[in-house]
Amino acid sequence: MTTSAGRTASRGRIDKRQAILDAAFIVFARRGYAQACVQEIAEEAGVAKPTVYNHLNDKETLFRHALTAVTDAVLAENLSVVERLRNPGPDLRATLEDVAYRLIRMCCTKRSRSLRWLTYAQVARFPDLIDLVLSRTSDQLCEALADRLARLSLSGHLRACDPATAAEQLLALITGPMEGRSRLGTRTASTAEMHAVATVAVDTFLRAYGAPENR
Amino acid sequence: MTTSAGRTASRGRIDKRQAILDAAFIVFARRGYAQACVQEIAEEAGVAKPTVYNHLNDKETLFRHALTAVTDAVLAENLSVVERLRNPGPDLRATLEDVAYRLIRMCCTKRSRSLRWLTYAQVARFPDLIDLVLSRTSDQLCEALADRLARLSLSGHLRACDPATAAEQLLALITGPMEGRSRLGTRTASTAEMHAVATVAVDTFLRAYGAPENR
DNA sequence: GGTGATTTGTACTTGCTGGTTCAATTTAGT
DNA sequence: ACTAAATTGAACCAGCAAGTACAAATCACC
């Protein structure tokens, strides 16, 4: 932790910290926490092993920093997708299908899958990471979606309902089937399959929550 | 469960194989695969370390056998719950809520959670286990549920629909929210919370798939 | 009681990996 | 060019766990 963010005393060469964190996530995602050895991370970052320990104290902080960084990135992407519901076009169903499809694509990203997998896999060793990752992804995403659904309900596009549970269920209808179809990320789903899941999820959602004219 | 099943040539003492497998699952669930040392498994089984290697060749086969055994047990329990839909009473909604609630309770079992966690956590090391566990739990459960829903559809209790997707979505509505609420099994959900999730899941399911009089 | 197979305890080898040390080298800024 | 910081490569230590060897003890069965 020589110079963290302030950046007055510049590094001897370029800033290798980011390269190390990126490499750490890649290697952790490839091997898992226990199997990932620091040597491999150093090689992936194009750096010597002691340099890794210069920037991050030990393997655990390396893991935490790498994971939180990716978590923030994934959250930002997800939120930007949900934000599309702020201006629903005349065809609500089409807009929802578009959002659902984009969310599915996000969840199938290598980065997103690795993030879910790593947090789930290390729940025994780092139980607090579950809370951090889950609150910054699922919870905030659900919250944002609930906001949009509430407005849609007020404007008469959806029937009166509890927006929080509606959001929770819509997300479940989207991510649940995809998790099974993709074998927890082992199999890569086709575009057609993702479209199909999105369509059918929105269909049941609108049957349950749509205003009579959208049902 | 001293002597397992057929077992003509009885072991020197009682059959310790089952005790070892049970202990293995317990310890693997407690520590994770990498952190679980064979010594601890042996102690948990009340057995010496070399005895473990007498019955199971190495740590990997130990893991595989323990996991498949638990998989089969969990599947059997889940199937027995879905079987309750074979005789739906006059109140379909109540029956569905009962089944949903029981499934939720199953999913929150320590054994069931450990099974999901272990398979997910070791996907990098044993990718084939994902297929084995998923096909014997999610897939077969979904299949059985689809069978029951198809009959309900034919008998006019549900609207005409594709039973496979209906089952997939009902399971998603049940398990998805619970996975988030329980923080991937970190937090133990209250009975009230489980009932609430079951009720609201069945409600949206019936809004989307119920026959007009059940909607 | 005898016999053969199984179990047990202990100790050992082996291999791997996290983390450190250190002298030599390279780099950035002046 | 000079200095101070950062980087590098290599070696090194410590700990931990998988798997094995082996002699002593124990059990099932006759």
PDB file of N, CA and C (backbone and C1' of nucleotides) in Angstrom, chain A residues 10 12 36-38 49 53 59, chain C residues 17-21 27-29:
ATOM      1  N   SER A  10       4.363   9.206  -7.868  1.00  0.00           N
ATOM      2  CA  SER A  10       4.041   8.216  -8.886  1.00  0.00           C
ATOM      3  C   SER A  10       4.950   7.006  -8.737  1.00  0.00           C
ATOM      4  N   GLY A  12       7.399   3.806  -9.605  1.00  0.00           N
ATOM      5  CA  GLY A  12       8.646   3.685 -10.346  1.00  0.00           C
ATOM      6  C   GLY A  12       8.374   3.500 -11.821  1.00  0.00           C
ATOM      7  N   ALA A  36      -5.742 -21.099  -6.485  1.00  0.00           N
ATOM      8  CA  ALA A  36      -5.001 -20.016  -7.134  1.00  0.00           C
ATOM      9  C   ALA A  36      -3.761 -19.698  -6.314  1.00  0.00           C
ATOM     10  N   CYS A  37      -2.587 -19.876  -6.897  1.00  0.00           N
ATOM     11  CA  CYS A  37      -1.370 -19.537  -6.171  1.00  0.00           C
ATOM     12  C   CYS A  37      -0.900 -18.163  -6.633  1.00  0.00           C
ATOM     13  N   VAL A  38      -0.299 -17.462  -5.694  1.00  0.00           N
ATOM     14  CA  VAL A  38       0.085 -16.086  -5.958  1.00  0.00           C
ATOM     15  C   VAL A  38       1.077 -16.007  -7.116  1.00  0.00           C
ATOM     16  N   LYS A  49       6.581 -11.905  -8.070  1.00  0.00           N
ATOM     17  CA  LYS A  49       5.773 -12.211  -6.908  1.00  0.00           C
ATOM     18  C   LYS A  49       5.914 -11.188  -5.784  1.00  0.00           C
ATOM     19  N   TYR A  53       3.028  -8.594  -3.373  1.00  0.00           N
ATOM     20  CA  TYR A  53       2.946  -8.344  -1.936  1.00  0.00           C
ATOM     21  C   TYR A  53       3.298  -6.906  -1.597  1.00  0.00           C
ATOM     22  N   LYS A  59      -2.899 -12.685   0.389  1.00  0.00           N
ATOM     23  CA  LYS A  59      -3.807 -13.279  -0.578  1.00  0.00           C
ATOM     24  C   LYS A  59      -5.249 -12.861  -0.310  1.00  0.00           C
TER      25      LYS A  59
ATOM     26  P    DT C  17       0.697 -25.325  -5.768  1.00  0.00           P
ATOM     27  O5'  DT C  17       0.591 -24.193  -4.657  1.00  0.00           O
ATOM     28  C5'  DT C  17      -0.224 -24.414  -3.522  1.00  0.00           C
ATOM     29  C4'  DT C  17       0.140 -23.464  -2.419  1.00  0.00           C
ATOM     30  C3'  DT C  17       0.528 -22.061  -2.913  1.00  0.00           C
ATOM     31  O3'  DT C  17      -0.127 -21.112  -2.109  1.00  0.00           O
ATOM     32  C1'  DT C  17       2.144 -22.869  -1.438  1.00  0.00           C
ATOM     33  P    DG C  18      -0.452 -19.622  -2.619  1.00  0.00           P
ATOM     34  O5'  DG C  18      -0.333 -18.784  -1.269  1.00  0.00           O
ATOM     35  C5'  DG C  18      -0.998 -19.249  -0.110  1.00  0.00           C
ATOM     36  C4'  DG C  18      -0.301 -18.740   1.109  1.00  0.00           C
ATOM     37  C3'  DG C  18       0.033 -17.256   1.086  1.00  0.00           C
ATOM     38  O3'  DG C  18      -0.217 -16.694   2.364  1.00  0.00           O
ATOM     39  C1'  DG C  18       2.032 -18.505   1.327  1.00  0.00           C
ATOM     40  P    DG C  19      -0.372 -15.105   2.494  1.00  0.00           P
ATOM     41  O5'  DG C  19       1.128 -14.701   2.802  1.00  0.00           O
ATOM     42  C5'  DG C  19       1.693 -15.177   4.018  1.00  0.00           C
ATOM     43  C4'  DG C  19       3.185 -14.971   3.998  1.00  0.00           C
ATOM     44  C3'  DG C  19       3.646 -13.558   3.630  1.00  0.00           C
ATOM     45  O3'  DG C  19       4.224 -12.961   4.773  1.00  0.00           O
ATOM     46  C1'  DG C  19       5.004 -15.240   2.648  1.00  0.00           C
ATOM     47  P    DT C  20       4.958 -11.517   4.651  1.00  0.00           P
ATOM     48  O5'  DT C  20       6.495 -11.924   4.558  1.00  0.00           O
ATOM     49  C5'  DT C  20       6.990 -12.947   5.414  1.00  0.00           C
ATOM     50  C4'  DT C  20       8.506 -13.079   5.267  1.00  0.00           C
ATOM     51  C3'  DT C  20       9.255 -11.749   5.113  1.00  0.00           C
ATOM     52  O3'  DT C  20      10.339 -11.736   6.027  1.00  0.00           O
ATOM     53  C1'  DT C  20       9.856 -13.255   3.357  1.00  0.00           C
ATOM     54  P    DT C  21      11.147 -10.354   6.301  1.00  0.00           P
ATOM     55  O5'  DT C  21      12.537 -10.697   5.601  1.00  0.00           O
ATOM     56  C5'  DT C  21      13.054 -12.015   5.703  1.00  0.00           C
ATOM     57  C4'  DT C  21      14.296 -12.161   4.835  1.00  0.00           C
ATOM     58  C3'  DT C  21      15.103 -10.873   4.648  1.00  0.00           C
ATOM     59  O3'  DT C  21      16.473 -11.144   4.887  1.00  0.00           O
ATOM     60  C1'  DT C  21      14.609 -11.859   2.546  1.00  0.00           C
ATOM     61  P    DT C  27      13.865  -0.104 -17.404  1.00  0.00           P
ATOM     62  O5'  DT C  27      13.183   1.091 -16.604  1.00  0.00           O
ATOM     63  C5'  DT C  27      12.076   0.823 -15.758  1.00  0.00           C
ATOM     64  C4'  DT C  27      11.837   1.977 -14.809  1.00  0.00           C
ATOM     65  C3'  DT C  27      11.704   3.340 -15.482  1.00  0.00           C
ATOM     66  O3'  DT C  27      10.374   3.796 -15.395  1.00  0.00           O
ATOM     67  C1'  DT C  27      13.055   3.413 -13.486  1.00  0.00           C
ATOM     68  P    DA C  28       9.907   5.104 -16.229  1.00  0.00           P
ATOM     69  O5'  DA C  28       9.916   6.216 -15.086  1.00  0.00           O
ATOM     70  C5'  DA C  28       9.359   5.896 -13.805  1.00  0.00           C
ATOM     71  C4'  DA C  28       9.354   7.115 -12.914  1.00  0.00           C
ATOM     72  C3'  DA C  28       9.117   8.438 -13.633  1.00  0.00           C
ATOM     73  O3'  DA C  28       8.338   9.302 -12.805  1.00  0.00           O
ATOM     74  C1'  DA C  28      11.305   8.419 -12.647  1.00  0.00           C
ATOM     75  P    DG C  29       7.837  10.706 -13.305  1.00  0.00           P
ATOM     76  O5'  DG C  29       8.839  11.693 -12.547  1.00  0.00           O
ATOM     77  C5'  DG C  29       8.996  11.532 -11.139  1.00  0.00           C
ATOM     78  C4'  DG C  29      10.131  12.389 -10.621  1.00  0.00           C
ATOM     79  C3'  DG C  29      10.123  13.827 -11.156  1.00  0.00           C
ATOM     80  O3'  DG C  29      10.478  14.706 -10.094  1.00  0.00           O
ATOM     81  C1'  DG C  29      12.200  12.826 -11.634  1.00  0.00           C
TER      82       DG C  29
END
